[in-house]
XYZ file of C-alpha atoms in Angstrom:
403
model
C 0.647 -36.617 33.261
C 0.322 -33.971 35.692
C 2.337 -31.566 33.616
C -0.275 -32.207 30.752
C -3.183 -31.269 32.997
C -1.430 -28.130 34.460
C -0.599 -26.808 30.505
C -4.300 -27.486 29.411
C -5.374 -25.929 32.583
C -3.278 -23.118 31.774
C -4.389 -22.878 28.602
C -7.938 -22.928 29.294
C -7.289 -20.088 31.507
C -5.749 -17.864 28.652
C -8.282 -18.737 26.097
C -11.159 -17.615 28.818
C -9.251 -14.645 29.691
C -8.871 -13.731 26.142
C -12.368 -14.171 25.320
C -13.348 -12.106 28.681
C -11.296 -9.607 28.764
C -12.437 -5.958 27.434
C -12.233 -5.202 23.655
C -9.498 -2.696 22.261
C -11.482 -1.019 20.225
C -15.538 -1.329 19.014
C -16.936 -0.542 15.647
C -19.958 -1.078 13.296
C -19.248 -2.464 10.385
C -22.064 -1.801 7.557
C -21.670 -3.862 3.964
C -24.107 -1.411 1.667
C -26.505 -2.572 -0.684
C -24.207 -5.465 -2.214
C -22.362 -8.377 -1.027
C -18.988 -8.071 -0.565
C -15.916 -10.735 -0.921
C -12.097 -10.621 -0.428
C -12.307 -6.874 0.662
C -9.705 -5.031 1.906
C -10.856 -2.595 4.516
C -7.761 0.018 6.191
C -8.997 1.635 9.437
C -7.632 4.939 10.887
C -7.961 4.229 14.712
C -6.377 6.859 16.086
C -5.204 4.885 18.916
C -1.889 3.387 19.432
C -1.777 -0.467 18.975
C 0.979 -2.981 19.198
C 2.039 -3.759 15.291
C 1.184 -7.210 14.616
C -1.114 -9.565 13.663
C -2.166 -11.112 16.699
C -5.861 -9.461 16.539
C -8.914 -10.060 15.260
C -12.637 -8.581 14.547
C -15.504 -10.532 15.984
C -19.037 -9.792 15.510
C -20.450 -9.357 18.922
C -24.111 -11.115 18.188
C -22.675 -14.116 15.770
C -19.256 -14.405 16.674
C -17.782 -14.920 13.482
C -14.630 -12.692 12.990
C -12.124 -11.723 10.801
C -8.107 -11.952 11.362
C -6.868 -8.141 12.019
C -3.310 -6.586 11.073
C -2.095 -3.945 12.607
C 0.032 -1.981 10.357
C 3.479 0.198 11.138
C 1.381 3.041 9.824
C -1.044 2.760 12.696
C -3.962 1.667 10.132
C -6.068 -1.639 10.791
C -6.271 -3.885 8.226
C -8.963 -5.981 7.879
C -9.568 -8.281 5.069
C -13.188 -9.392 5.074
C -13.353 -12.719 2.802
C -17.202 -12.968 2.922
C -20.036 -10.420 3.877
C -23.782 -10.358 3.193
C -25.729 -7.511 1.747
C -27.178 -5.065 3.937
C -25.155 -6.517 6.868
C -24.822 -4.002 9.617
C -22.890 -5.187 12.903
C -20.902 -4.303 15.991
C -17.677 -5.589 16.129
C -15.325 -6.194 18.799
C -11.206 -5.919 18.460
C -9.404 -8.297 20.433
C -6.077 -9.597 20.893
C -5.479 -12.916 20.424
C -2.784 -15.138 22.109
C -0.907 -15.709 19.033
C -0.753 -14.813 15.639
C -2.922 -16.983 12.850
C -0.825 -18.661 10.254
C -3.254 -18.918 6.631
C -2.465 -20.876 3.713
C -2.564 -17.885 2.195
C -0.768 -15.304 4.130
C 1.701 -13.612 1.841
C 4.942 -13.915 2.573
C 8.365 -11.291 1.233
C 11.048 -12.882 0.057
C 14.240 -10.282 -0.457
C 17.496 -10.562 -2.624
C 20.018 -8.488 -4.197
C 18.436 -7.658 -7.072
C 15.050 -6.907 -5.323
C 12.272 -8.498 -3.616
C 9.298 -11.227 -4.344
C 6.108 -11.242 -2.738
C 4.396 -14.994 -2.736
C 1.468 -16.136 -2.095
C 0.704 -19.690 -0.894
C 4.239 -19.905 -1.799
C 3.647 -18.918 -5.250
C 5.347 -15.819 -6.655
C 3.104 -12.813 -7.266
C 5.180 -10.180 -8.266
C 9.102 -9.378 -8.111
C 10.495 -5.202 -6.993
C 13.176 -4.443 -9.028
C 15.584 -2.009 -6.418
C 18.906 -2.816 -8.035
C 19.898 -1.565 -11.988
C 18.753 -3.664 -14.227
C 20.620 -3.399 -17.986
C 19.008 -4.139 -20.798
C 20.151 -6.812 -23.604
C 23.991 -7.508 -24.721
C 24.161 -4.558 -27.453
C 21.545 -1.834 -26.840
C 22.754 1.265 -24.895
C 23.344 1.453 -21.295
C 20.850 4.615 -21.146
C 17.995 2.133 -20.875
C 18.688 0.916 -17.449
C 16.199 0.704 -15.235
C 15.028 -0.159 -11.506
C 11.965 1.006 -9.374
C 9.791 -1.441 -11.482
C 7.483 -4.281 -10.887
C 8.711 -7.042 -13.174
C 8.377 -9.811 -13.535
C 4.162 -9.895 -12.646
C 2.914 -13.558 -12.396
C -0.115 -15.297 -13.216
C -1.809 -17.755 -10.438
C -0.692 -20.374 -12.787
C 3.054 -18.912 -12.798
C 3.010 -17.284 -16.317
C 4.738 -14.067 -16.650
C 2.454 -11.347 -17.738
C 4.711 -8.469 -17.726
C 8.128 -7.747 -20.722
C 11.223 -5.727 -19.265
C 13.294 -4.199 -22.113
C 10.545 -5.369 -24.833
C 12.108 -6.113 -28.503
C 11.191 -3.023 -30.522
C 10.032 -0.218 -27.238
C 13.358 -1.096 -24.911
C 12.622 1.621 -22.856
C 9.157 0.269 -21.318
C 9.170 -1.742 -18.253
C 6.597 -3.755 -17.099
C 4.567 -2.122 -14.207
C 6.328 1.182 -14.381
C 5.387 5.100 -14.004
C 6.502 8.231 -15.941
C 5.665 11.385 -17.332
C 6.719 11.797 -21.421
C 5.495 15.078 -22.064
C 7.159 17.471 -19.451
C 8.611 21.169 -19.118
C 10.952 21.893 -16.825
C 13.281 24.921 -16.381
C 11.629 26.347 -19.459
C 12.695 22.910 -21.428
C 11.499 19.655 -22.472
C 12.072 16.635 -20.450
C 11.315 13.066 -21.185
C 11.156 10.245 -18.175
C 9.611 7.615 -20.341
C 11.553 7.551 -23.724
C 15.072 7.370 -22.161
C 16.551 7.339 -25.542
C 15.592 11.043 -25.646
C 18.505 11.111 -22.775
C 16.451 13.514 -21.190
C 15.320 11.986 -18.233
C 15.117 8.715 -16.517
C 13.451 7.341 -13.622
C 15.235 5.113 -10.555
C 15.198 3.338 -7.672
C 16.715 4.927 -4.508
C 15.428 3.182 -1.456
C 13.586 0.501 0.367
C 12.133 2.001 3.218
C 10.331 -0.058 5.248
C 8.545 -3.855 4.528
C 6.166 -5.822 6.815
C 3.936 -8.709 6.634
C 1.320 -9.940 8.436
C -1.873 -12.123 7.998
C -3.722 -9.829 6.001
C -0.643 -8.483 3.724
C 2.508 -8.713 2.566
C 3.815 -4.412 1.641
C 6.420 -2.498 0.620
C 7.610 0.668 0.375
C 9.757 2.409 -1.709
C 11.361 5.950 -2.783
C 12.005 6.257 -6.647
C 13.542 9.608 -8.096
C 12.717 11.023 -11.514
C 15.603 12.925 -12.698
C 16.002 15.330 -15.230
C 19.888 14.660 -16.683
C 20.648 18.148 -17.473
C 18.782 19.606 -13.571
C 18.714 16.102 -11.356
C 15.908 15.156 -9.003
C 12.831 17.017 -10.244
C 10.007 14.332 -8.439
C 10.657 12.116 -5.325
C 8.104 9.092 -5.608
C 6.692 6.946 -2.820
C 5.489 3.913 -3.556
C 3.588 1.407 -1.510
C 2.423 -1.843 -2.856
C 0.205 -3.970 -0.952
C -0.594 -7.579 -1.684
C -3.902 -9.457 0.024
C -4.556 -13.119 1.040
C -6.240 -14.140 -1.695
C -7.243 -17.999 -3.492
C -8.347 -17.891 -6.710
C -7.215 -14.818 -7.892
C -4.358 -12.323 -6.866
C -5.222 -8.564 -5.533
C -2.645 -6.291 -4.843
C -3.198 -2.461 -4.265
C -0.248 0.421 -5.477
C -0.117 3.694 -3.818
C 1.957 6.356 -5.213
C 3.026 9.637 -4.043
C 4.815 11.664 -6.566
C 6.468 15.530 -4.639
C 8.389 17.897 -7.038
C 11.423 18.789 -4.714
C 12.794 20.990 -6.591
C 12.516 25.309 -6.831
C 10.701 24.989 -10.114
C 7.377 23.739 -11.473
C 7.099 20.726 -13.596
C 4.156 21.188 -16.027
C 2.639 17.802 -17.401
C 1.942 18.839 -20.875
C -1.190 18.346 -23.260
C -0.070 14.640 -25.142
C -1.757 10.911 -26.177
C 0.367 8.725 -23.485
C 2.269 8.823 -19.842
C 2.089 7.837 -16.538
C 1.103 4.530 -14.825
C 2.519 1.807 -17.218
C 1.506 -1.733 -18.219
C 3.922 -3.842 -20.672
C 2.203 -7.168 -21.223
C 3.918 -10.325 -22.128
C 6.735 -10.947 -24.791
C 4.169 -13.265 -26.265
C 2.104 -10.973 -27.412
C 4.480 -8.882 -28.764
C 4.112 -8.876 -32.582
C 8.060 -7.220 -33.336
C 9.560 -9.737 -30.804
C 9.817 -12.550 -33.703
C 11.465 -15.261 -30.867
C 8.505 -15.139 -28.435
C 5.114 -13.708 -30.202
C 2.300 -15.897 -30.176
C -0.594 -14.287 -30.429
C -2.318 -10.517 -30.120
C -3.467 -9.533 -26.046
C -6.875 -8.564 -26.036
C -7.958 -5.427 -24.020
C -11.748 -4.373 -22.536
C -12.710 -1.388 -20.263
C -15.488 -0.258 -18.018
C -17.307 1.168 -20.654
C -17.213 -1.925 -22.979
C -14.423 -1.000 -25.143
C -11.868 -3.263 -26.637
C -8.616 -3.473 -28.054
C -7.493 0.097 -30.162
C -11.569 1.075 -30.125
C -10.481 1.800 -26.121
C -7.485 4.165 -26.912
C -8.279 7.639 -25.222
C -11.595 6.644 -24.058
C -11.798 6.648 -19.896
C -12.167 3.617 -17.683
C -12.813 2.780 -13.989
C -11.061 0.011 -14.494
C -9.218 -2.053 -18.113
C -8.702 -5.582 -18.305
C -5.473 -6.886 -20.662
C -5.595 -10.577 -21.152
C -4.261 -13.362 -23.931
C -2.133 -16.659 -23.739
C 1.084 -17.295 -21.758
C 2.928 -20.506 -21.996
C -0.801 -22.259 -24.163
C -3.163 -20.637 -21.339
C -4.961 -17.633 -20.983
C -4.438 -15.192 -18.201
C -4.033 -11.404 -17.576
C -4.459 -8.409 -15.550
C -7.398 -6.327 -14.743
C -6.346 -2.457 -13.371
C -8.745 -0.260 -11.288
C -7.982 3.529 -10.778
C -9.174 4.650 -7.593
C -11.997 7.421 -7.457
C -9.896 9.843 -6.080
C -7.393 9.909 -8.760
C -6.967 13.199 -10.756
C -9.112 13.243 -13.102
C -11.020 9.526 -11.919
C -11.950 7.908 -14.312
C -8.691 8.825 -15.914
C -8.280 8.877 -20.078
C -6.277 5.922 -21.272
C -3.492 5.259 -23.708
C -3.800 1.426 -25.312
C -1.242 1.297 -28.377
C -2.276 0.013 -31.447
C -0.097 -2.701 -32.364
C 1.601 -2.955 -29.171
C 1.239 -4.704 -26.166
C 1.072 -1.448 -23.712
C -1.488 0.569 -22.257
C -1.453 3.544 -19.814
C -3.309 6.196 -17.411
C -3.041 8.813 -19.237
C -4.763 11.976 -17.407
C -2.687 14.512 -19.388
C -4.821 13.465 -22.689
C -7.189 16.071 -20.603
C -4.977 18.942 -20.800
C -2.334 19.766 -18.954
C -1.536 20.148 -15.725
C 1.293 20.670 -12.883
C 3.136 19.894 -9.890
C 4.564 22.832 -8.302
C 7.389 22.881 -5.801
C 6.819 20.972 -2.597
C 3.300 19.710 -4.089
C 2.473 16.311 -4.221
C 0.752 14.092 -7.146
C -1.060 11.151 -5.738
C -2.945 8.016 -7.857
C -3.084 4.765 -6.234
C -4.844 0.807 -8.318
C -5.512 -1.788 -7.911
C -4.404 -5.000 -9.891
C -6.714 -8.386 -10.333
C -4.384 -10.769 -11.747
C -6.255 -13.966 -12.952
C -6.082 -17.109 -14.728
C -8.366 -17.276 -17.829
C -10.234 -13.963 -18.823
C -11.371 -11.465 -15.764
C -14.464 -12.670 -13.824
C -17.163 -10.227 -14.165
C -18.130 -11.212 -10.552
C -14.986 -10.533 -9.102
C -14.391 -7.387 -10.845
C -18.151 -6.347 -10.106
C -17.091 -6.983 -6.367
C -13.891 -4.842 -6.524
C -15.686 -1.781 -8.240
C -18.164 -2.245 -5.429
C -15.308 -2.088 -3.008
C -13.562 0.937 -4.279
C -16.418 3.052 -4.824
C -18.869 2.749 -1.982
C -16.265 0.707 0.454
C -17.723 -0.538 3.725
C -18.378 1.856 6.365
C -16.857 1.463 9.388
C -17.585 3.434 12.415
C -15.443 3.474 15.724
C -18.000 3.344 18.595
C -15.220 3.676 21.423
């Protein structure tokens, strides 16, 4: 009995001390004009904290708070499920005793072939690092790895088509140029029949999670088969606590590391890649079940939206008897923002396509950045939820460090 009273006395003690003791850090935290939900906020502090996720934000007048993360990058993330409009506050960052496990906390799970990010212990999305071949019969030179496939629906349908009957060469959530010259001569990372070039896994560099996220990253290589490495690409893929829906962000960096420019050329398709399901594949006579369905920003749909541009383009139909699909946001710094896009006619791909512009290039040591954002959800997107990502991307909540 007395060893109960001590512990809860000592326990007391640390909860008081906790809630006493000064904050890390202070900021004000201002919402905007709109509400805001399941917001992802990233924080240069420019102070060294303790990675982890033993932290959170509390509002100094009401108290309420938000669980903090800590990143390896130095960034605080904080993921702010609910906040009214025209809600200006100071918040305080403090330390907590341990860190909060949520329902909802994504969690990595690795393997040899790659690694799965879950949510509520449901998968989101699988990393393809090692070679994957394509089917029994069609040539080797449409291998691939540095790809996100499969990409899951809350529900657990697969949304995405590696090695798709009829365009073997496109893979899932993937990124390449088409159009390219190099050395003075064409090269081709998308079409891999063209045995031009190719693009590939080389690393997993680092992988966390925490509270707020589950990440990777990752170094990819686009190769030119006659010259070799021509573009080292980072990636970093981000995925968020959420319920209802799932949100996951992609970062990429893209630096020529070779002696020689690489010009992008003037053409109608290349770049950031979405292969929907098998099932909507029309050539694929095993699995097709029906046509996707595909509207923009702008209110476009289907092949009315090829080479229009769009903040953001949502790709939906039925998986498995049930509807789902994936909404993509560009973010407004991308080249270009809001990029041209490439939505096939027959075919269940689309792409951001910012060479449909005009050309452009990435000279030696220069680096070609785009990062999304993907809203994968059951049924047809949510206007509200999309309304509140848009919100989130283009006027994102100020915050301001007051010490």
């Amino acid at each position: 009995m007395m060893l109960k009273i001590a512990f809860r006395y000592v326990l007391t003690l640390m909860v008081l001390f906790a809630c006493s003791s000064p904050p890390l850090m202070r900021f004000t935290l201002e919402s905007g004009d709109v509400a805001r939900k399941n917001s992802p906020l990233l924080i240069s502090t420019g102070k060294e904290l303790p990675v982890g996720s033993n932290y959170e934000l509390v509002n100094e007048d009401s108290q309420e708070s938000f669980p903090a993360q800590v990143l390896a990058s130095g960034e605080l993330l904080v993921f702010i499920d609910s906040m009214a409009a025209e809600s200006i506050g100071n918040y305080a960052l403090r330390q907590t005793t341990s860190e909060e496990e949520t329902a909802y906390r994504p969690k990595i799970s690795p393997s040899e072939e790659g690694l799965e990010i879950a949510v509520d212990g449901n998968p989101v999305l699988f990393y393809q690092t090692a070679t994957a071949f394509p089917p029994e019969g069609l040539p080797d030179y449409y291998k691939r790895s540095g790809m996100i496939h499969p990409l899951y629906s809350p529900d657990g349908q697969v949304l995405t088509d590696a090695f798709p009957a009829g365009h073997t060469h496109q893979h899932a959530i993937f990124n390449a140029w088409v159009n390219t010259r190099f050395k003075g001569e064409k090269v081709d990372f998308w079409n891999q029949h063209q045995e031009t070039g190719t693009v590939e896994h080389v690393d997993l560099v680092h992988t966390e999670e925490g509270v707020n996220t589950a990440l990777f990253e990752s170094i990819l290589r686009h190769i030119s088969l006659k010259d070799g490495e021509v573009l080292e690409e980072k990636w970093r893929v981000m995925v968020y606590p959420t319920a209802d829906y799932y949100l996951f962000d992609l970062y990429s960096e893209q630096t020529n590391t070779s002696n020689d420019t690489l010009f992008v050329l003037d053409y109608h398709y290349g770049g950031m890649g979405f292969r929907g399901s098998r099932e909507w594949n029309e050539v694929d006579s095993v699995h097709f079940t029906n046509s996707w369905n595909i509207l923009t920003s702008e209110g476009y749909t289907n092949e009315n939206a090829n080479h229009t541009h769009a903040a953001w383009v949502a790709a939906f139909g039925e998986v498995d008897g049930e509807t789902a699909g994936s909404t993509i946001f560009g973010f407004p710094d991308n080249f270009r923002y809001p990029q041209a896009i490439r939505v096939h006619p027959t075919m269940p791909y689309w792409v951001y396509a910012p060479m449909v512009d005009g050309e452009f290039y990435i000279a030696p040591g220069e680096t070609f950045k785009s990062s999304f954002r993907y809203y994968v959800h059951q049924g047809e997107p949510d206007e509200r939820v999309i309304d509140n990502i848009r919100n989130d991307l283009m006027n994102p909540i100020q915050a301001t460090i007051l010490d």
